[in-house]
Amino acid sequence: MPTGVEHTTLVAELKAVRRAGLVRLRGVELTALRRAVEHEGSGGSVEGLLRKAVTGMDAGTLRTAAAYTLGLAQGTRDWPAADRRRRAAEVYGVSVERFRKDHEVMVLDQIAEAVILLLDTAAAPARPADGAVPDTASTDRTVPADGTVPAVGGTRTHRVVEVPAGGRTLTLTVHVHPVDLLRDVDVVVSPANTHLALPETYKSSVAASLRRAGSVRGVTGDLVADPVSDELRAWALRHGTAGRPVLPGTVVATAGGALATRGVRRIYHAVVTVPRAGTNDYEVLPADITRSVTRVFEVMAAERAGEWPQLRSVCFPLLGAGRGGLPRQVSLDAIWAAVEAEAARGADWDVHVVVRDARAADLVERLPARVGPGGRSRTS
């Protein structure tokens, strides 16, 4: 960006702020944040810049957790880092360790995005007479007359991207947060391996997060039921695949378990990863991702015609881009190939994509530029 303040550098310095706390900032090297203060132009301090950035975030759990994480919440300025992390974890209702590995990463990423948003606003050119100015982040958007710079079609954690597909415009909703925070999406797709073996709930993968979110726990947090895993095992027994692998491209539908209380009706386990014998690694082929996404739409159509007539929305993570090691752009292109084909058939699905950070969301936002006017994907 023009100020020379990079997102990754901001995140690294925000981690240092979180560890040191606001009362010890004077001794912390914060080159990028101090440069950001200079370019933001209000003549404040690093603490003032961070307060302004967090205050500008959408009201809700993200902003509250961000305030506790950095000690910006009232009465927490001098709290130890461990106490601030524990309180932020309580905002999301997760363990401290779970928050550290997952939610905190997203929170710091979004604070960095909020800082960059302030700098973009400060760098915006003067408004012409009509009261609107070009948005420096995109040539086809404008900044409202109040001077704010919104994300494409939505907030920093929820964006809307319009992509030409099948002779019409398909609207993609992009969620920039952990997958277990999804709400009111009928079907969530979970990546699975050919053995349909779910990871343990303490892990941070998409599959582990959905298994954990779908589990039923007692008042003390003890596991009462593990319905997602139980249904997956029952499917394997019913289809005679217990103990042996299924083919990539297979999709197994289970209930959402406890996620049903958040409006998630079904979890579709899409088999896209093949374990490599004798290693902890996986092999993922883009063609298997495209085949799985195509199958997801087929299973949705079948279930909507049967016991689940209300199914309409579906959310995809970037399949294979985690432990599978596939580049995120490759995963997105493989998913889009199937989505595009489905749109060409005239299907009316409400398609969502969930990613963990803003950089991945930016890939989705750039999707229209990778698609021709007629909705045909371009290779790059």
Short mmCIF file of C-alpha atoms in Angstrom, two decimals:
data_model
loop_
_atom_site.label_atom_id
_atom_site.label_comp_id
_atom_site.label_asym_id
_atom_site.label_seq_id
_atom_site.Cartn_x
_atom_site.Cartn_y
_atom_site.Cartn_z
CA MET A 1 0.00 0.00 0.00
CA PRO A 2 1.18 3.61 -0.52
CA THR A 3 2.19 4.13 3.13
CA GLY A 4 4.51 1.14 3.07
CA VAL A 5 2.60 -0.44 5.99
CA GLU A 6 2.12 -4.12 5.19
CA HIS A 7 -0.65 -6.28 6.61
CA THR A 8 1.68 -9.08 7.74
CA THR A 9 3.94 -6.61 9.54
CA LEU A 10 0.95 -5.06 11.29
CA VAL A 11 -0.21 -8.46 12.51
CA ALA A 12 3.27 -9.23 13.89
CA GLU A 13 3.36 -5.91 15.75
CA LEU A 14 -0.18 -6.37 17.06
CA LYS A 15 0.99 -9.65 18.58
CA ALA A 16 3.75 -7.70 20.33
CA VAL A 17 1.19 -5.18 21.60
CA ARG A 18 -0.96 -7.99 22.94
CA ARG A 19 1.97 -9.54 24.79
CA ALA A 20 3.30 -6.28 26.25
CA GLY A 21 0.04 -4.52 27.03
CA LEU A 22 -0.74 -0.84 26.56
CA VAL A 23 1.09 0.26 29.71
CA ARG A 24 4.41 -1.08 28.34
CA LEU A 25 4.20 0.11 24.73
CA ARG A 26 6.98 2.65 25.13
CA GLY A 27 9.62 -0.06 25.13
CA VAL A 28 8.20 -2.08 22.23
CA GLU A 29 9.53 -1.69 18.69
CA LEU A 30 6.47 -0.85 16.60
CA THR A 31 7.85 0.64 13.41
CA ALA A 32 4.84 -0.10 11.19
CA LEU A 33 2.26 1.04 13.74
CA ARG A 34 4.15 4.28 14.41
CA ARG A 35 4.39 4.87 10.66
CA ALA A 36 0.65 4.22 10.46
CA VAL A 37 0.03 6.86 13.14
CA GLU A 38 2.04 9.34 11.08
CA HIS A 39 0.18 8.61 7.86
CA GLU A 40 -3.25 8.47 9.50
CA GLY A 41 -2.74 12.15 10.20
CA SER A 42 -4.73 12.74 13.39
CA GLY A 43 -1.57 13.36 15.42
CA GLY A 44 -2.35 10.67 17.95
CA SER A 45 -0.48 7.73 19.46
CA VAL A 46 -0.29 4.03 18.72
CA GLU A 47 -2.86 3.41 21.45
CA GLY A 48 -5.12 6.09 19.97
CA LEU A 49 -4.80 4.59 16.49
CA LEU A 50 -5.72 1.14 17.80
CA ARG A 51 -8.70 2.50 19.72
CA LYS A 52 -9.91 4.25 16.59
CA ALA A 53 -9.45 1.11 14.48
CA VAL A 54 -11.23 -1.19 16.92
CA THR A 55 -14.05 1.31 17.52
CA GLY A 56 -14.64 1.36 13.76
CA MET A 57 -15.13 -2.41 13.59
CA ASP A 58 -18.61 -3.89 13.45
CA ALA A 59 -20.28 -4.05 16.83
CA GLY A 60 -20.45 -7.58 18.20
CA THR A 61 -18.24 -10.38 19.42
CA LEU A 62 -15.33 -9.53 17.10
CA ARG A 63 -15.03 -5.93 18.30
CA THR A 64 -15.48 -6.96 21.93
CA ALA A 65 -12.84 -9.66 21.68
CA ALA A 66 -10.48 -7.24 19.92
CA ALA A 67 -10.89 -4.72 22.74
CA TYR A 68 -10.10 -7.30 25.40
CA THR A 69 -7.20 -8.76 23.41
CA LEU A 70 -5.36 -5.44 23.27
CA GLY A 71 -6.50 -4.10 26.65
CA LEU A 72 -8.71 -1.42 25.10
CA ALA A 73 -11.84 -2.45 27.03
CA GLN A 74 -12.60 -0.30 30.06
CA GLY A 75 -10.58 -1.35 33.08
CA THR A 76 -8.30 -3.79 31.19
CA ARG A 77 -5.46 -1.48 30.14
CA ASP A 78 -3.11 -2.89 32.78
CA TRP A 79 -4.33 -6.50 32.71
CA PRO A 80 -1.72 -9.21 32.11
CA ALA A 81 -1.79 -10.76 28.62
CA ALA A 82 -3.05 -14.09 29.99
CA ASP A 83 -6.05 -12.44 31.68
CA ARG A 84 -6.94 -10.50 28.54
CA ARG A 85 -6.73 -13.64 26.42
CA ARG A 86 -8.94 -15.55 28.87
CA ARG A 87 -11.58 -12.82 28.83
CA ALA A 88 -11.52 -12.64 25.01
CA ALA A 89 -11.95 -16.43 24.84
CA GLU A 90 -15.05 -16.10 27.04
CA VAL A 91 -16.55 -13.71 24.49
CA TYR A 92 -16.57 -16.57 21.96
CA GLY A 93 -17.38 -19.24 24.53
CA VAL A 94 -14.28 -21.31 23.74
CA SER A 95 -11.29 -22.55 25.72
CA VAL A 96 -8.23 -20.32 26.06
CA GLU A 97 -6.16 -22.75 23.99
CA ARG A 98 -8.79 -22.92 21.28
CA PHE A 99 -8.96 -19.11 21.20
CA ARG A 100 -5.16 -18.80 21.01
CA LYS A 101 -4.87 -21.16 18.06
CA ASP A 102 -7.84 -19.99 16.05
CA HIS A 103 -9.98 -17.02 17.07
CA GLU A 104 -7.10 -14.82 18.21
CA VAL A 105 -5.44 -15.22 14.81
CA MET A 106 -8.62 -13.98 13.16
CA VAL A 107 -9.06 -11.12 15.67
CA LEU A 108 -5.55 -9.76 15.14
CA ASP A 109 -5.95 -10.12 11.38
CA GLN A 110 -9.13 -8.07 11.48
CA ILE A 111 -7.56 -5.38 13.66
CA ALA A 112 -4.79 -5.07 11.08
CA GLU A 113 -7.47 -4.76 8.38
CA ALA A 114 -9.15 -2.02 10.41
CA VAL A 115 -5.87 -0.10 10.67
CA ILE A 116 -5.33 -0.38 6.92
CA LEU A 117 -8.90 0.82 6.39
CA LEU A 118 -8.10 3.95 8.42
CA LEU A 119 -5.02 4.57 6.29
CA ASP A 120 -6.96 4.03 3.06
CA THR A 121 -9.56 6.53 4.25
CA ALA A 122 -6.88 9.08 5.16
CA ALA A 123 -5.22 8.62 1.75
CA ALA A 124 -8.47 8.97 -0.22
CA PRO A 125 -8.44 11.88 -2.72
CA ALA A 126 -10.59 14.94 -2.25
CA ARG A 127 -14.27 14.58 -3.13
CA PRO A 128 -15.64 16.08 -6.33
CA ALA A 129 -18.75 18.20 -6.25
CA ASP A 130 -21.17 15.27 -6.33
CA GLY A 131 -20.13 14.22 -2.82
CA ALA A 132 -18.57 10.87 -3.68
CA VAL A 133 -14.95 9.97 -4.37
CA PRO A 134 -13.36 6.99 -6.02
CA ASP A 135 -12.51 4.20 -3.60
CA THR A 136 -8.72 3.69 -3.83
CA ALA A 137 -9.15 -0.03 -3.25
CA SER A 138 -11.23 -0.59 -6.40
CA THR A 139 -12.08 1.30 -9.55
CA ASP A 140 -15.72 0.26 -9.62
CA ARG A 141 -16.73 1.33 -6.11
CA THR A 142 -17.21 4.71 -4.49
CA VAL A 143 -16.76 6.03 -0.99
CA PRO A 144 -19.99 7.39 0.49
CA ALA A 145 -20.17 11.11 1.20
CA ASP A 146 -19.54 10.45 4.91
CA GLY A 147 -15.99 9.41 4.03
CA THR A 148 -16.18 5.78 5.15
CA VAL A 149 -14.64 3.03 3.04
CA PRO A 150 -16.75 -0.14 3.17
CA ALA A 151 -15.59 -3.57 2.11
CA VAL A 152 -17.02 -4.93 -1.11
CA GLY A 153 -20.73 -5.29 -0.52
CA GLY A 154 -20.48 -5.80 3.23
CA THR A 155 -18.47 -5.67 6.45
CA ARG A 156 -14.90 -6.74 7.01
CA THR A 157 -16.07 -10.13 8.32
CA HIS A 158 -18.85 -10.59 5.78
CA ARG A 159 -18.41 -9.55 2.17
CA VAL A 160 -20.53 -9.93 -0.94
CA VAL A 161 -18.94 -10.60 -4.31
CA GLU A 162 -20.88 -10.61 -7.58
CA VAL A 163 -19.44 -12.91 -10.24
CA PRO A 164 -20.66 -13.51 -13.82
CA ALA A 165 -21.70 -17.14 -14.17
CA GLY A 166 -23.85 -19.02 -16.65
CA GLY A 167 -25.10 -15.87 -18.36
CA ARG A 168 -26.17 -14.22 -15.11
CA THR A 169 -24.64 -12.74 -11.98
CA LEU A 170 -24.03 -15.07 -9.05
CA THR A 171 -23.74 -13.52 -5.60
CA LEU A 172 -21.15 -15.11 -3.31
CA THR A 173 -21.22 -14.34 0.41
CA VAL A 174 -17.73 -14.46 1.92
CA HIS A 175 -17.33 -15.12 5.67
CA VAL A 176 -13.99 -14.07 7.14
CA HIS A 177 -13.95 -15.96 10.43
CA PRO A 178 -13.56 -19.49 11.81
CA VAL A 179 -15.97 -21.99 10.31
CA ASP A 180 -17.59 -22.82 13.66
CA LEU A 181 -18.93 -19.25 13.88
CA LEU A 182 -21.20 -19.75 10.87
CA ARG A 183 -24.90 -19.17 11.41
CA ASP A 184 -28.03 -19.59 9.30
CA VAL A 185 -26.43 -21.50 6.45
CA ASP A 186 -28.33 -24.68 5.58
CA VAL A 187 -25.34 -26.82 4.56
CA VAL A 188 -21.68 -26.50 5.55
CA VAL A 189 -19.15 -28.55 3.59
CA SER A 190 -16.41 -30.24 5.59
CA PRO A 191 -13.28 -31.70 3.94
CA ALA A 192 -12.82 -35.40 4.59
CA ASN A 193 -10.19 -38.03 3.84
CA THR A 194 -10.87 -41.25 1.99
CA HIS A 195 -11.15 -43.18 5.29
CA LEU A 196 -13.86 -40.79 6.56
CA ALA A 197 -11.79 -40.46 9.74
CA LEU A 198 -12.60 -37.24 11.59
CA PRO A 199 -9.79 -35.43 13.42
CA GLU A 200 -9.93 -35.08 17.19
CA THR A 201 -12.00 -32.16 18.44
CA TYR A 202 -9.03 -30.34 19.99
CA LYS A 203 -7.42 -29.79 16.58
CA SER A 204 -7.86 -26.60 14.56
CA SER A 205 -8.83 -27.92 11.12
CA VAL A 206 -12.19 -27.22 9.50
CA ALA A 207 -13.33 -30.82 10.03
CA ALA A 208 -12.28 -30.77 13.70
CA SER A 209 -13.95 -27.40 14.26
CA LEU A 210 -17.25 -28.61 12.81
CA ARG A 211 -17.11 -31.85 14.78
CA ARG A 212 -16.48 -29.87 17.97
CA ALA A 213 -19.20 -27.32 17.21
CA GLY A 214 -21.67 -30.11 16.45
CA SER A 215 -20.99 -32.00 19.68
CA VAL A 216 -23.29 -31.84 22.69
CA ARG A 217 -21.71 -30.93 26.02
CA GLY A 218 -22.95 -30.80 29.56
CA VAL A 219 -22.89 -27.84 31.92
CA THR A 220 -19.33 -28.69 32.95
CA GLY A 221 -18.14 -28.89 29.36
CA ASP A 222 -17.92 -32.68 29.33
CA LEU A 223 -18.77 -34.40 26.05
CA VAL A 224 -22.30 -35.82 26.16
CA ALA A 225 -22.74 -36.79 22.51
CA ASP A 226 -20.68 -36.72 19.31
CA PRO A 227 -23.45 -36.90 16.70
CA VAL A 228 -21.41 -35.87 13.65
CA SER A 229 -18.84 -38.63 14.18
CA ASP A 230 -21.55 -41.14 15.12
CA GLU A 231 -23.53 -40.49 11.92
CA LEU A 232 -20.42 -40.72 9.78
CA ARG A 233 -19.54 -44.12 11.27
CA ALA A 234 -23.13 -45.29 10.84
CA TRP A 235 -23.01 -44.32 7.15
CA ALA A 236 -19.81 -46.32 6.67
CA LEU A 237 -21.36 -49.40 8.31
CA ARG A 238 -24.55 -49.03 6.30
CA HIS A 239 -22.66 -48.82 3.01
CA GLY A 240 -20.10 -51.50 3.81
CA THR A 241 -17.12 -49.16 3.75
CA ALA A 242 -16.05 -49.43 7.40
CA GLY A 243 -12.33 -50.14 7.51
CA ARG A 244 -11.66 -49.40 3.86
CA PRO A 245 -11.34 -46.16 1.88
CA VAL A 246 -14.01 -44.58 -0.28
CA LEU A 247 -13.30 -42.85 -3.57
CA PRO A 248 -12.37 -39.15 -3.73
CA GLY A 249 -15.42 -37.17 -4.75
CA THR A 250 -17.70 -39.04 -2.34
CA VAL A 251 -19.99 -36.81 -0.28
CA VAL A 252 -21.60 -38.01 2.95
CA ALA A 253 -24.46 -35.99 4.47
CA THR A 254 -24.91 -35.88 8.25
CA ALA A 255 -26.95 -33.74 10.58
CA GLY A 256 -25.35 -30.64 12.06
CA GLY A 257 -25.69 -31.81 15.65
CA ALA A 258 -25.56 -28.87 18.04
CA LEU A 259 -24.99 -26.56 15.08
CA ALA A 260 -28.71 -26.88 14.35
CA THR A 261 -29.32 -24.32 17.12
CA ARG A 262 -27.34 -21.84 14.99
CA GLY A 263 -29.29 -22.55 11.81
CA VAL A 264 -26.86 -25.07 10.28
CA ARG A 265 -29.03 -28.01 9.24
CA ARG A 266 -26.57 -30.34 7.52
CA ILE A 267 -22.84 -31.06 7.26
CA TYR A 268 -21.67 -32.53 3.97
CA HIS A 269 -18.38 -34.40 4.28
CA ALA A 270 -16.62 -34.03 0.93
CA VAL A 271 -13.86 -36.57 0.37
CA VAL A 272 -10.97 -34.63 -1.17
CA THR A 273 -7.82 -35.82 0.64
CA VAL A 274 -5.97 -39.09 0.16
CA PRO A 275 -3.55 -40.04 2.99
CA ARG A 276 -0.02 -40.85 1.83
CA ALA A 277 1.05 -44.22 3.22
CA GLY A 278 3.72 -44.04 5.92
CA THR A 279 3.45 -40.26 6.36
CA ASN A 280 1.24 -37.66 8.01
CA ASP A 281 0.70 -35.97 4.66
CA TYR A 282 -2.18 -35.94 2.19
CA GLU A 283 -2.55 -35.76 -1.55
CA VAL A 284 -5.22 -33.46 -2.94
CA LEU A 285 -6.09 -33.14 -6.62
CA PRO A 286 -8.04 -30.11 -7.91
CA ALA A 287 -10.15 -32.45 -10.07
CA ASP A 288 -11.30 -34.28 -6.92
CA ILE A 289 -12.35 -30.97 -5.37
CA THR A 290 -14.38 -30.04 -8.44
CA ARG A 291 -15.95 -33.52 -8.45
CA SER A 292 -16.81 -33.24 -4.75
CA VAL A 293 -18.41 -29.80 -5.12
CA THR A 294 -20.46 -31.07 -8.05
CA ARG A 295 -21.57 -33.98 -5.88
CA VAL A 296 -22.47 -31.58 -3.04
CA PHE A 297 -25.01 -29.90 -5.31
CA GLU A 298 -26.38 -33.28 -6.40
CA VAL A 299 -26.85 -34.40 -2.78
CA MET A 300 -28.48 -31.08 -1.89
CA ALA A 301 -30.92 -31.44 -4.78
CA ALA A 302 -31.77 -34.99 -3.71
CA GLU A 303 -32.26 -34.01 -0.07
CA ARG A 304 -34.32 -30.96 -0.99
CA ALA A 305 -36.57 -33.18 -3.07
CA GLY A 306 -36.96 -35.50 -0.07
CA GLU A 307 -36.84 -34.84 3.66
CA TRP A 308 -35.09 -31.46 3.54
CA PRO A 309 -37.17 -29.19 1.27
CA GLN A 310 -35.83 -26.06 3.01
CA LEU A 311 -32.24 -26.53 1.85
CA ARG A 312 -31.02 -23.60 -0.22
CA SER A 313 -27.75 -22.18 1.09
CA VAL A 314 -24.36 -23.92 1.14
CA CYS A 315 -20.98 -22.80 2.44
CA PHE A 316 -17.61 -24.04 1.20
CA PRO A 317 -14.23 -23.68 2.90
CA LEU A 318 -11.19 -23.66 0.63
CA LEU A 319 -11.10 -27.44 0.34
CA GLY A 320 -7.65 -29.00 0.48
CA ALA A 321 -5.91 -25.72 1.31
CA GLY A 322 -5.19 -26.67 4.92
CA ARG A 323 -3.45 -29.94 5.76
CA GLY A 324 -3.89 -30.90 2.13
CA GLY A 325 -1.29 -28.29 1.20
CA LEU A 326 -3.09 -27.05 -1.91
CA PRO A 327 -2.54 -23.34 -2.73
CA ARG A 328 -5.64 -21.38 -1.84
CA GLN A 329 -6.03 -19.98 -5.35
CA VAL A 330 -5.96 -23.49 -6.80
CA SER A 331 -8.60 -24.63 -4.32
CA LEU A 332 -10.82 -21.64 -5.10
CA ASP A 333 -10.53 -22.21 -8.85
CA ALA A 334 -11.45 -25.88 -8.42
CA ILE A 335 -14.49 -24.99 -6.34
CA TRP A 336 -15.54 -22.27 -8.75
CA ALA A 337 -15.40 -24.63 -11.74
CA ALA A 338 -18.23 -26.67 -10.20
CA VAL A 339 -20.16 -23.65 -8.93
CA GLU A 340 -19.98 -22.06 -12.37
CA ALA A 341 -21.25 -25.23 -14.05
CA GLU A 342 -24.13 -25.44 -11.58
CA ALA A 343 -25.04 -21.81 -12.23
CA ALA A 344 -25.03 -22.48 -15.98
CA ARG A 345 -27.74 -25.10 -15.35
CA GLY A 346 -29.90 -22.38 -13.82
CA ALA A 347 -29.63 -23.64 -10.23
CA ASP A 348 -30.71 -21.15 -7.57
CA TRP A 349 -28.40 -22.12 -4.69
CA ASP A 350 -27.25 -19.45 -2.27
CA VAL A 351 -23.47 -20.00 -2.27
CA HIS A 352 -21.17 -18.95 0.57
CA VAL A 353 -17.41 -19.25 1.09
CA VAL A 354 -15.76 -19.25 4.53
CA VAL A 355 -12.10 -18.28 4.98
CA ARG A 356 -9.97 -17.61 8.02
CA ASP A 357 -8.20 -14.40 7.01
CA ALA A 358 -8.53 -11.31 4.88
CA ARG A 359 -5.90 -12.40 2.37
CA ALA A 360 -7.97 -15.46 1.46
CA ALA A 361 -11.09 -13.28 1.25
CA ASP A 362 -9.24 -11.00 -1.15
CA LEU A 363 -8.74 -13.98 -3.47
CA VAL A 364 -12.50 -14.46 -3.61
CA GLU A 365 -13.04 -10.74 -4.18
CA ARG A 366 -10.70 -10.91 -7.16
CA LEU A 367 -12.67 -13.79 -8.66
CA PRO A 368 -14.69 -11.53 -11.03
CA ALA A 369 -11.42 -10.41 -12.63
CA ARG A 370 -10.52 -14.05 -13.28
CA VAL A 371 -13.86 -14.72 -14.95
CA GLY A 372 -14.67 -13.57 -18.47
CA PRO A 373 -17.71 -11.45 -19.31
CA GLY A 374 -19.72 -14.52 -20.18
CA GLY A 375 -18.89 -16.25 -16.93
CA ARG A 376 -16.09 -18.43 -18.29
CA SER A 377 -13.14 -18.90 -15.97
CA ARG A 378 -9.80 -17.66 -17.19
CA THR A 379 -6.61 -19.48 -16.30
CA SER A 380 -3.75 -17.47 -14.87
#
